[in-house]
Coordinates of C-alpha atoms and ligand atoms in Angstrom, one line a residue:
X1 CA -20.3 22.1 14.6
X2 CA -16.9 22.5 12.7
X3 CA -15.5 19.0 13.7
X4 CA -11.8 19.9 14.0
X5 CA -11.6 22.6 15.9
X6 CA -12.9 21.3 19.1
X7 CA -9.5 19.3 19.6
X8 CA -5.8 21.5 20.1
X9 CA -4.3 18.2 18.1
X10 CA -2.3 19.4 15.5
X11 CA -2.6 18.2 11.7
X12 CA 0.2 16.1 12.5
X13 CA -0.6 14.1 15.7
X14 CA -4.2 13.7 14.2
X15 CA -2.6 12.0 11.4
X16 CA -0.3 9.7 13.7
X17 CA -3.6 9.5 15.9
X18 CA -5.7 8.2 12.8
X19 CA -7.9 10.9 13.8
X20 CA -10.3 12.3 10.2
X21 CA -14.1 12.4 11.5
X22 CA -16.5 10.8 9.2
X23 CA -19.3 12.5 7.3
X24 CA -22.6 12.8 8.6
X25 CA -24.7 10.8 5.7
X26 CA -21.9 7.9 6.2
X27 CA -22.5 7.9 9.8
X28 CA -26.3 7.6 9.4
X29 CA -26.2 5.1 7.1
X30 CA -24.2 3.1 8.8
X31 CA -25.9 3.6 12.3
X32 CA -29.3 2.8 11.2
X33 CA -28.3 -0.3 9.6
X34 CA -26.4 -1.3 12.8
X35 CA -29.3 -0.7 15.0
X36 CA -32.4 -2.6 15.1
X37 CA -34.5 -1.8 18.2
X38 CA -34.0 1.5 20.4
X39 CA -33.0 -1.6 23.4
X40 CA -29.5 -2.2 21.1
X41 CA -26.5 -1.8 23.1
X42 CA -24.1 -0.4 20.3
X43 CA -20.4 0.0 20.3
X44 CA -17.8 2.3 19.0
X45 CA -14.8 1.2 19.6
X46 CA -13.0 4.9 18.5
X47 CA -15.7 7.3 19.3
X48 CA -13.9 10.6 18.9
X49 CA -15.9 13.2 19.0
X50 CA -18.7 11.2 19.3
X51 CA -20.3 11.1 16.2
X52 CA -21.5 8.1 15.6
X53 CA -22.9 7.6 19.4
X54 CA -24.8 10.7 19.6
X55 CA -26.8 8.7 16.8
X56 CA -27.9 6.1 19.3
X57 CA -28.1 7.1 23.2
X58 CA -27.7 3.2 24.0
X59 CA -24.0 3.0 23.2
X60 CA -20.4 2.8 24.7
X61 CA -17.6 4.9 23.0
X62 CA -13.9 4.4 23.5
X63 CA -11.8 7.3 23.0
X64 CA -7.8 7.3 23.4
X65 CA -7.7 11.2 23.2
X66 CA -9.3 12.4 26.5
X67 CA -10.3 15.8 25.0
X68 CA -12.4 14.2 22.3
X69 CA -13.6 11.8 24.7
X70 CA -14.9 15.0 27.0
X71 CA -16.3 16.4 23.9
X72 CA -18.2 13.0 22.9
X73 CA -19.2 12.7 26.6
X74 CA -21.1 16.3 25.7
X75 CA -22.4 15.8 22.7
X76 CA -23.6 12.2 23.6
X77 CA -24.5 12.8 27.3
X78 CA -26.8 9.0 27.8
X79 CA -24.0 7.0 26.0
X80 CA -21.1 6.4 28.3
X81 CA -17.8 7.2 27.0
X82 CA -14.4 5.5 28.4
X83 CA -11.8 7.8 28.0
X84 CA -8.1 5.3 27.3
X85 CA -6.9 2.7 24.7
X86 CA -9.6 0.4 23.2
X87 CA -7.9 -2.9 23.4
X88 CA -7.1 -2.3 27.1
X89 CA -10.4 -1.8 27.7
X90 CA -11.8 -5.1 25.8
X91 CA -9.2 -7.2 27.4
X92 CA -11.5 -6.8 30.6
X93 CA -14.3 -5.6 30.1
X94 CA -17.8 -8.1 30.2
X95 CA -20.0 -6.0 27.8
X96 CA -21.2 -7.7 25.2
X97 CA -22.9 -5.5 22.3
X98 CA -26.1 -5.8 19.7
X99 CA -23.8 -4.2 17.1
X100 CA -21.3 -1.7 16.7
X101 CA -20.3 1.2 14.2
X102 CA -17.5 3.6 14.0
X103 CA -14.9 4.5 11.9
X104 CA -11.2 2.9 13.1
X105 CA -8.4 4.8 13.5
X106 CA -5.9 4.1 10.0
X107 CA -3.3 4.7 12.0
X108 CA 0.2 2.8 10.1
X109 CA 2.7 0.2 10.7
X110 CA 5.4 2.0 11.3
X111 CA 3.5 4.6 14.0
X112 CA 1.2 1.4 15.1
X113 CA 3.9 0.5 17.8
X114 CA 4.4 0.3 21.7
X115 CA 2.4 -1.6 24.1
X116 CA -1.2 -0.7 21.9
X117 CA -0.1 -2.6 19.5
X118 CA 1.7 -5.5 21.6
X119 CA -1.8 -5.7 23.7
X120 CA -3.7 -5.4 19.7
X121 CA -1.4 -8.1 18.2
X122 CA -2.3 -10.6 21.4
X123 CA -6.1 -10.3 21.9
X124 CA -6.9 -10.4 18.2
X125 CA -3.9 -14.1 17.9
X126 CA -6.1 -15.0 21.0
X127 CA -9.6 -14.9 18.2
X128 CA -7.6 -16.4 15.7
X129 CA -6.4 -13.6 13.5
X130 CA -2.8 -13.4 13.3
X131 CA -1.4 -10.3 12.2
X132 CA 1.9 -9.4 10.9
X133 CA 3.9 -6.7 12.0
X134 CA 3.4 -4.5 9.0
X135 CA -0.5 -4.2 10.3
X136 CA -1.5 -0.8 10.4
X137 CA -4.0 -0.1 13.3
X138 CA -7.5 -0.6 11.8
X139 CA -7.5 -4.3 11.2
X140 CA -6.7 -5.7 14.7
X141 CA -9.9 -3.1 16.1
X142 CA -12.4 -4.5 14.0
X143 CA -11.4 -8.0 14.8
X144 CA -11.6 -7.0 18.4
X145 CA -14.4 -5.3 18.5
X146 CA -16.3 -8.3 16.2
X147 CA -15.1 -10.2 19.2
X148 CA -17.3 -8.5 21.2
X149 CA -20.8 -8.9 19.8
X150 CA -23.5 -11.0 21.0
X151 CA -24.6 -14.0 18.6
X152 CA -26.4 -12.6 16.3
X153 CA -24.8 -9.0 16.3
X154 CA -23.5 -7.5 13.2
X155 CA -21.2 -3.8 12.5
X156 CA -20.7 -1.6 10.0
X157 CA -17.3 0.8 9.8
X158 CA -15.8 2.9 7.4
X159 CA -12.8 0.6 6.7
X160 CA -9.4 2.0 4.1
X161 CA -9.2 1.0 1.0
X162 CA -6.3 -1.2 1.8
X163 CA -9.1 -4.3 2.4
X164 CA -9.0 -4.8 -0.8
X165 CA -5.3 -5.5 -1.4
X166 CA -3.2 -5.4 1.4
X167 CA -1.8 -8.6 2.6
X168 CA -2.4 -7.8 6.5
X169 CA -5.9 -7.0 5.3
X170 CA -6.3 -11.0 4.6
X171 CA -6.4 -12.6 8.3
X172 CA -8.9 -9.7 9.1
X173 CA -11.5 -10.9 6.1
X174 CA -10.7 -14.5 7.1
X175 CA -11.5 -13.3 10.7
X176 CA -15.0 -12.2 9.4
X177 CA -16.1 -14.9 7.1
X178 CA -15.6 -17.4 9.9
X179 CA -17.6 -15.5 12.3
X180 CA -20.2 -13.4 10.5
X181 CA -23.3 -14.9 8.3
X182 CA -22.9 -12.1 5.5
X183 CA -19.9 -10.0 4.5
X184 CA -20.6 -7.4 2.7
X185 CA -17.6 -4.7 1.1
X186 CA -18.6 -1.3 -0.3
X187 CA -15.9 0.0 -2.4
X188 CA -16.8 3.8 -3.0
X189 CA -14.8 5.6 -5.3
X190 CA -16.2 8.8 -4.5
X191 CA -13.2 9.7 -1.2
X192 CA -15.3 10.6 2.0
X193 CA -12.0 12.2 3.2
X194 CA -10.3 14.1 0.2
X195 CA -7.3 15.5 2.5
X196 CA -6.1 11.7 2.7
X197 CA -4.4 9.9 0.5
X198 CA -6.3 6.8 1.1
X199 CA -9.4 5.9 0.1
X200 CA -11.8 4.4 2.0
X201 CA -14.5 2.3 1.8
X202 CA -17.2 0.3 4.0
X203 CA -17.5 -2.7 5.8
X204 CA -20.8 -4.1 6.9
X205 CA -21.0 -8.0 8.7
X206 CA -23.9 -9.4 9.6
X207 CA -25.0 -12.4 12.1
X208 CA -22.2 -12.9 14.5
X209 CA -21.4 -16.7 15.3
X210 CA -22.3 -17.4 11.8
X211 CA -20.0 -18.4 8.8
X212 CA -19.9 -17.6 4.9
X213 CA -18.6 -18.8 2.4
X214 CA -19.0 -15.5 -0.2
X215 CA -17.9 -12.1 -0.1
X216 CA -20.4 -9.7 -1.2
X217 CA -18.6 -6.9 -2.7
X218 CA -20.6 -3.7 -4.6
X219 CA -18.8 -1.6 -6.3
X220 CA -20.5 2.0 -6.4
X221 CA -18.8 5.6 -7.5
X222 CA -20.4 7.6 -4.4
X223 CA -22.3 6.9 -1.5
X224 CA -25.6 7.9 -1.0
X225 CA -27.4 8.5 2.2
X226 CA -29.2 4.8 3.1
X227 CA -30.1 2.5 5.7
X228 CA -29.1 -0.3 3.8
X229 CA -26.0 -1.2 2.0
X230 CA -26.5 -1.8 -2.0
X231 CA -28.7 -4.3 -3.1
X232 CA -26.3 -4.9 -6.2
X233 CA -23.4 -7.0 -4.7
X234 CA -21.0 -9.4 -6.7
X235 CA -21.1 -12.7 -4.8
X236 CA -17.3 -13.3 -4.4
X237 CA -16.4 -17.1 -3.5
X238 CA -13.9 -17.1 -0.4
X239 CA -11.9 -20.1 -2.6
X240 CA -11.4 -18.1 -5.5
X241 CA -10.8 -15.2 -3.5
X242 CA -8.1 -17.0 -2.2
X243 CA -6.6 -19.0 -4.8
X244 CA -7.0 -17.2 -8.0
X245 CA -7.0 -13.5 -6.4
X246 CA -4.3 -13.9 -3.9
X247 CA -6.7 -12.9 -1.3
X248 CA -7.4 -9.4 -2.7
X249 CA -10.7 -7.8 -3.5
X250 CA -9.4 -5.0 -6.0
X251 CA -9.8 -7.2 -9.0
X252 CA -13.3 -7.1 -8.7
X253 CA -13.8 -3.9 -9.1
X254 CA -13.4 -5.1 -13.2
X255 CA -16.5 -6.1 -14.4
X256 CA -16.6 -10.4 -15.2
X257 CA -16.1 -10.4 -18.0
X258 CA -12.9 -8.5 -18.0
X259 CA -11.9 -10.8 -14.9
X260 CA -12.5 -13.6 -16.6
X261 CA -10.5 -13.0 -20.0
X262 CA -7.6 -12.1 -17.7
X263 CA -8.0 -15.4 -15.5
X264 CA -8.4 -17.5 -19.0
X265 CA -5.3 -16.1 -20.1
X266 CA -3.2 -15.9 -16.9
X267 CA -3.3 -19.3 -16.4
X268 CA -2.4 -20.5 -19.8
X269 CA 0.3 -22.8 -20.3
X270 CA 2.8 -20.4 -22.4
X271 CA 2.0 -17.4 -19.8
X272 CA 4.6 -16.9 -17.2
X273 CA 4.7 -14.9 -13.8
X274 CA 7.7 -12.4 -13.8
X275 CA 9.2 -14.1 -10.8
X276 CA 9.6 -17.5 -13.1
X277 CA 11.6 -15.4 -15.3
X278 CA 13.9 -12.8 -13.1
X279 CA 14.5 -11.9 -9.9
X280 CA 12.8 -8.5 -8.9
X281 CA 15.3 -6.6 -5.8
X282 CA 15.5 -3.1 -4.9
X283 CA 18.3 -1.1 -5.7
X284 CA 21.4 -0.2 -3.2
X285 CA 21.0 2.4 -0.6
X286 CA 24.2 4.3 -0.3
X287 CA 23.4 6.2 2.5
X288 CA 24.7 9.8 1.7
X289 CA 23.7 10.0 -1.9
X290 CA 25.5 13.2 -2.0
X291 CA 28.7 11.7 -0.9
X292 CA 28.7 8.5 -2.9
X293 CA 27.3 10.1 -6.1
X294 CA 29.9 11.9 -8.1
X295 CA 30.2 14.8 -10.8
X296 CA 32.7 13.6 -13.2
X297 CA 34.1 16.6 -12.6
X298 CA 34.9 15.8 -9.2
X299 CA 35.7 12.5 -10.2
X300 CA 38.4 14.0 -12.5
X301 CA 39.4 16.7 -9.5
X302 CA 39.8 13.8 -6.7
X303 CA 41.4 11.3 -9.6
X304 CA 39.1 9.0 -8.9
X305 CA 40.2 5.9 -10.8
X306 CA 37.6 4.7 -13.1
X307 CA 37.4 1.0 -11.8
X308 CA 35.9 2.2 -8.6
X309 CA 33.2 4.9 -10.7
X310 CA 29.9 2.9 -11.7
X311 CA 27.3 4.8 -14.0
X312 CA 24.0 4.6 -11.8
X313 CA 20.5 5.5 -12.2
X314 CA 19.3 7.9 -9.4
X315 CA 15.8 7.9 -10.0
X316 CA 13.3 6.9 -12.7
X317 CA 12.5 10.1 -14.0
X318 CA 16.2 10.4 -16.4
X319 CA 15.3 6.8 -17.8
X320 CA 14.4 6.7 -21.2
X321 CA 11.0 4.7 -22.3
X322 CA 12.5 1.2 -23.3
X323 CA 16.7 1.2 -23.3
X324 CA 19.2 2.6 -21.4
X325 CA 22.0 3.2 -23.6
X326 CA 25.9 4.0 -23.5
X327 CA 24.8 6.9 -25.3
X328 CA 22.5 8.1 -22.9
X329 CA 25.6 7.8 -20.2
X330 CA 27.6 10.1 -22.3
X331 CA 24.9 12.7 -22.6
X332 CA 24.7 12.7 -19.1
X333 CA 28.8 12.7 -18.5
X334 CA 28.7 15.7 -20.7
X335 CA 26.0 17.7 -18.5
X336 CA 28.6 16.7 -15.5
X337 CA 25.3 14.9 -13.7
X338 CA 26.2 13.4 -9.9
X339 CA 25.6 9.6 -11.6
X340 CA 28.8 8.1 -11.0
X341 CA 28.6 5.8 -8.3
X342 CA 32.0 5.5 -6.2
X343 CA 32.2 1.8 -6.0
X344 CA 34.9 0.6 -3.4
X345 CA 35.3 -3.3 -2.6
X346 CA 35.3 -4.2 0.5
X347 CA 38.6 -5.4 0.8
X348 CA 40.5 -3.1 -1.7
X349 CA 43.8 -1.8 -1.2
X350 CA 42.7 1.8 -1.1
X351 CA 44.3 4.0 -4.2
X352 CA 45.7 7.6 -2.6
X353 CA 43.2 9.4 -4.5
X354 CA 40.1 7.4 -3.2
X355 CA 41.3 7.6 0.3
X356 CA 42.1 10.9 0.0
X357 CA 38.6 11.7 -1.1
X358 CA 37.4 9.6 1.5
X359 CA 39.4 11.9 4.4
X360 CA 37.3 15.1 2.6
X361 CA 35.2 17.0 5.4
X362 CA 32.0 15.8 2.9
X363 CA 33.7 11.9 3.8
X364 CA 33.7 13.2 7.3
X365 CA 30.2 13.7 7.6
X366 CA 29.4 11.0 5.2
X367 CA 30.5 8.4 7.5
X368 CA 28.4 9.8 10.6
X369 CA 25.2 8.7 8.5
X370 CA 23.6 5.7 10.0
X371 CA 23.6 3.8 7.3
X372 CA 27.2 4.3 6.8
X373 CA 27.6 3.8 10.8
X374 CA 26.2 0.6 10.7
X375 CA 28.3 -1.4 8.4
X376 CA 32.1 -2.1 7.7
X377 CA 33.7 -0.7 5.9
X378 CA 31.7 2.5 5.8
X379 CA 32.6 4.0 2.3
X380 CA 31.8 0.5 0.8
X381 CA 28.2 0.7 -0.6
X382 CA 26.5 -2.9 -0.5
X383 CA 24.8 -5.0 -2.8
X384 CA 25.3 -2.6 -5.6
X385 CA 23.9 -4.7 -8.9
X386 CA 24.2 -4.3 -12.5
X387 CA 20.7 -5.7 -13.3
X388 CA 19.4 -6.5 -17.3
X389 CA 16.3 -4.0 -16.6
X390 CA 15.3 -1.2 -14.6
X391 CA 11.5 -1.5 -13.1
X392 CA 9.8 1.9 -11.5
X393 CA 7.8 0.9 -8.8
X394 CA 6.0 4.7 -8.6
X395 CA 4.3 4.9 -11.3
X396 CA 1.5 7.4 -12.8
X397 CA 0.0 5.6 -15.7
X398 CA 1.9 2.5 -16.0
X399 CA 5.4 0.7 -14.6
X400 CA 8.2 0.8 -17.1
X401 CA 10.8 -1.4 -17.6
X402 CA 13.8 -0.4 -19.0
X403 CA 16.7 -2.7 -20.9
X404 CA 19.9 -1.5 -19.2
X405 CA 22.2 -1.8 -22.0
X406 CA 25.0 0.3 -20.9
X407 CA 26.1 -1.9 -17.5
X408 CA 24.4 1.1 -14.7
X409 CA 23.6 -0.1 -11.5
X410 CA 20.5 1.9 -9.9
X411 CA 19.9 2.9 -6.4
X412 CA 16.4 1.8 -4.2
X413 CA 14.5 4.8 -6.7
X414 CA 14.2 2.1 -9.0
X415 CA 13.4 -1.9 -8.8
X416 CA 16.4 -4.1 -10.3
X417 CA 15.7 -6.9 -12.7
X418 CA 18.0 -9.7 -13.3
X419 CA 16.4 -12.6 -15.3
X420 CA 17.2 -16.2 -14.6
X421 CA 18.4 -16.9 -18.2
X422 CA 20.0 -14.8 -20.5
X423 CA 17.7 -15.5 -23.2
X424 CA 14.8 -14.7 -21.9
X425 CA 15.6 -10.5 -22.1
X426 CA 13.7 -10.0 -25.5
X427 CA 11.0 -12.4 -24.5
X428 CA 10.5 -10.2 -21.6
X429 CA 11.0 -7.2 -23.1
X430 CA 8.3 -8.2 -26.2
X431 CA 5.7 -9.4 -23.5
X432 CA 6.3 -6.2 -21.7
X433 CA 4.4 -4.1 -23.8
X434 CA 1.0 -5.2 -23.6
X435 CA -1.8 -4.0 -22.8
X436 CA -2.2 -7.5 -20.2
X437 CA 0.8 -6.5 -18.4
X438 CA -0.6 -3.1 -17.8
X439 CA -3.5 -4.6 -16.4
X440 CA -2.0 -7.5 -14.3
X441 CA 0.2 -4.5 -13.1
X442 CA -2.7 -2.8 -11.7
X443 CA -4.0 -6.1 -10.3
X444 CA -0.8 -6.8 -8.7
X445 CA 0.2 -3.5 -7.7
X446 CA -1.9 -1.1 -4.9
X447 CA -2.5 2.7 -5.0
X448 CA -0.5 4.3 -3.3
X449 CA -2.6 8.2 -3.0
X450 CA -1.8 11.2 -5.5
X451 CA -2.8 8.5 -8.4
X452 CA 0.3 7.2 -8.3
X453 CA 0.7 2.6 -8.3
X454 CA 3.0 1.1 -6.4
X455 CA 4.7 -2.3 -7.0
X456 CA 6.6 -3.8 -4.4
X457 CA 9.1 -6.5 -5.6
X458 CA 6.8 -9.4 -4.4
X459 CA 3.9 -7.7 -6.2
X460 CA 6.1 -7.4 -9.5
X461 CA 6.7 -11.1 -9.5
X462 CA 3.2 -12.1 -9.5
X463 CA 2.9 -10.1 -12.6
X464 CA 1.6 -12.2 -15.6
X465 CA 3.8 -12.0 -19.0
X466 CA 1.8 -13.4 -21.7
X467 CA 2.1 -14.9 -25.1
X468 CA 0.5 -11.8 -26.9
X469 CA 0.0 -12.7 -30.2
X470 CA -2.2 -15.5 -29.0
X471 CA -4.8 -12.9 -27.1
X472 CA -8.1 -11.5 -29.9
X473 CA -7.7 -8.1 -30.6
X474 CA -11.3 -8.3 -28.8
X475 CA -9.7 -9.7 -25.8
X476 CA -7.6 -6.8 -25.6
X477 CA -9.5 -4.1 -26.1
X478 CA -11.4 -5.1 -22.8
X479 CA -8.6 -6.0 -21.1
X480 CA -7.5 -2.3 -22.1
X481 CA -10.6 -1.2 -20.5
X482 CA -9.8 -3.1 -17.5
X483 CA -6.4 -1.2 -16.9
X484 CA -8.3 2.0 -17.3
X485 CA -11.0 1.1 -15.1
X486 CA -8.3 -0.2 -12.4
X487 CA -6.5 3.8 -13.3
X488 CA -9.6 5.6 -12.3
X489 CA -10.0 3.8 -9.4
X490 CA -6.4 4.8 -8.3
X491 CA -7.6 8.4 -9.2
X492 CA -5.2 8.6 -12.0
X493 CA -6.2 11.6 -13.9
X494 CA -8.1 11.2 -17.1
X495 CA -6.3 14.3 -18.8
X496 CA -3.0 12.6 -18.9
X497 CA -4.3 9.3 -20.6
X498 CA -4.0 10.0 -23.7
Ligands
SAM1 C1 -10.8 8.0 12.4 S1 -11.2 8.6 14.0 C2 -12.8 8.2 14.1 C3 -13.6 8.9 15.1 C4 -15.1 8.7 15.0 N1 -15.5 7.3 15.2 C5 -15.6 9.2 13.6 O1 -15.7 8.3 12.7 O2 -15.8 10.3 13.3 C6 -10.4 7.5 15.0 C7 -10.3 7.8 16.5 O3 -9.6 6.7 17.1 C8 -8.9 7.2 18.3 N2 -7.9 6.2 18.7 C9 -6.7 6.0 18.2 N3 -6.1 5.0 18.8 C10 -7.0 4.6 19.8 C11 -7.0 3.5 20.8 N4 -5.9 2.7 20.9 N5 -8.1 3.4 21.6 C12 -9.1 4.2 21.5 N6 -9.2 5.2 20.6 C13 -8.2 5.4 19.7 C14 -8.4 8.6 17.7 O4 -8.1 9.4 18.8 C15 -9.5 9.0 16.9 O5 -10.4 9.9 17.6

């Protein structure tokens, strides 16, 4: 049955809805090792189109959309199907369930919002788990639906990727090993939904009521049609988990040796996290780039004094690999690029020729963007910083910093560095290039789709700047192997590796 055409939902709302159907092996798989005896009551807390019910008539579905609902209510016609939000539905409801397998809606923080998520947030503080409000949807609806398990009961779901590193994903795990007697994590390379940016993975728990103290975690580079999850499974101890890994999974994906020759070295004495040694911020936003970001032909057209024009970095593709250079500024003056920021204090006596720019039509509309709306006064662009490095924080094979050595400023494309002492720039910039940085980058970073790592400031603190000439070149060549592996699992193309 072509899955998608049953529903009218558009690419779009099935995106917002966290609506991508899961393939029929996965749903097998995962059913069979859910279900026990025929007499199991199963659950799937987001049934859709039913998938995963029509694989066991003794089941309940929940189903927000009502058209996939009526469509699961066909295909499935023994299971009953409630048609309306899951979590309203457990907040009352008595069932209690054998097991239960499904595939969550991934639906994301910022379209995760209203009462769902008000009513998703309170039942899974009243289990224990509590959730921040950068939780995307998933998390809270396995907590909840765990919560609804007889002793004993166990469920498996397709789960994102994002278990294994994002920080909401944490009080969901913790959730788990203090009420399941086996946690086991499948990270599949292999994507079971290619049109999605995320990977995903699976989750199965075991023995409801119970407790562990391990993670299983296997590590596999497809998925294979089975009634049990892989035998082969790292045994992943919840301390270490938490207070060597930062409560993320992705680092074992690296084999243990690799993991250990990073841990050994991390924690030496003369290693240092970045945050010890600078202070990682985004860049300004200005709000109408186009506005704020000037030709210096303009500039020179508008007389534009050049105590309120600041050279500025739009994006990290026009950096260079390690400086940033008054020369490079002049090359770019002469091609007359927009990347001269129009800097005007707060308080300054406004020259003719700035406020005369500012009274342009372009200023006119300029000050109607709600960035510029919302703060006073309007044409003055805040917390515009002239940092000692640059930092991308999109990268394809690896972050760069750059040495800003020609006083630029950079806008929110780009991550700015300012290091706590002055002397510590060439210490930084020597550890830098290693191939331990590129790994702890890939440690602390996440994926963020398309191949592409992404390093939020907090995650670029954590990042581990080693005394280099102290690491065996044997050391490094696995640790080298480590950032690759960590590469392919972000799908960054082999071709462009070398
Ligand atoms: C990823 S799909 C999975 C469907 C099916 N279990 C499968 O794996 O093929 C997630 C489903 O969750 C539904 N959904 C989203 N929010 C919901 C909510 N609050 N309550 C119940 N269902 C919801 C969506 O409409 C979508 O059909």
């Amino acid at each position: 049955m072509p899955q998608l055409e049953l529903f009218s939902t558009s690419p779009v709302s099935r995106k917002d809805a966290g609506a991508y159907y899961t393939p029929d092996h996965v749903v097998w798989s995962l059913v069979r090792w859910a279900v026990r005896s025929e007499a199991d009551l199963m659950l799937d807390p987001a049934c859709g189109d039913g998938r995963f019910i029509s694989s066991h008539a003794h089941s309940i579905g929940v189903e927000r959309d009502r058209q996939a609902a009526a469509v699961a209510k066909q295909r499935s016609p023994l299971s009953r199907v409630h048609s309306g939000d899951f979590f309203d539905w457990a907040a009352i409801t008595s069932e209690r369930f054998d097991c239960a397998a499904g595939n969550p809606p991934f639906i994301r923080y910022q379209t995760f919002s209203g009462e769902v998520r008000e009513r998703a947030f309170r039942l899974s503080a009243k289990l224990g788990a509590d959730f921040t409000g950068l939780t995307a949807s998933w998390a809270p609806f396995l907590v909840v639906t765990a919560s609804l398990l007889r002793l004993g009961g166990r469920m498996a779901f397709v789960v994102p990727a994002a278990i294994g590193h994002a920080p909401y994903a944490a009080p969901l795990l913790e959730y788990l090993i203090g009420n399941f007697a086996t946690v086991q994590i499948v990270a599949v390379r292999e994507k079971f939904f290619p049109e999605l940016s995320e990977d995903c993975w699976l989750l199965y728990a075991d023995g409801h009521g119970g407790a562990t103290e391990e993670i299983r975690f296997s590590v596999v580079d497809w998925f294979a049609l089975s009634a049990e999850p892989p035998r082969q499974a790292a045994s992943v101890p919840v301390a270490e988990w938490r207070r060597t890994w930062n409560r993320r999974l992705r680092p074992y994906l690296l084999n243990d040796s690799i993991r250990r020759i990073y841990q050994s070295i991390a924690i030496r004495q003369d290693s240092r996290a970045f945050g010890d040694l600078a202070t990682i911020g985004i860049g300004y936003v200005s709000g109408a780039n186009r506005f704020f970001h000037l030709r210096p032909s303009e500039a020179d057209f508008w007389r534009i004094p050049e105590d309120y024009l600041q050279p500025t970095v739009r994006n990290g593709k026009v950096l260079p690999d390690r400086e940033l250079t008054v020369d490079t500024i002049r090359a770019w003056l002469r091609r007359d690029q927009p990347m001269m920021l129009l800097r005007v204090p707060k308080t300054a006596q406004l020259p003719r020729s700035v406020a005369n720019y500012l009274a342009t039509e372009q200023g006119r509309r300029a000050r109607q963007a709600y960035k510029c709306r919302m703060r006073h006064p309007w044409y003055s662009v805040p917390d515009v910083k002239v940092p000692d490095f640059f930092l991308t924080y999109m990268s394809g094979r690896a972050p760069s910093l750059v040495r800003n050595s020609a006083s630029a400023t950079c806008t929110n494309a780009l991550h700015a560095v300012r290091v706590h002492r002055e002397g510590d720039v060439d210490l930084i910039l020597r550890r830098w290039s290693s191939p331990f940085v590129r790994l702890s980058c890939e440690l602390e970073g996440h994926p963020l789709g398309g191949g592409m790592l992404k390093l939020e400031p907090r995650e670029a603190a954590r990042i581990v700047l080693p005394c280099t000439e102290k690491i065996s070149t044997d050391a490094l060549i696995e640790i080298d192997e480590g950032a690759s592996v960590m590469r392919a699992w972000r799908h960054y193309p082999m071709e462009r590796w070398n």
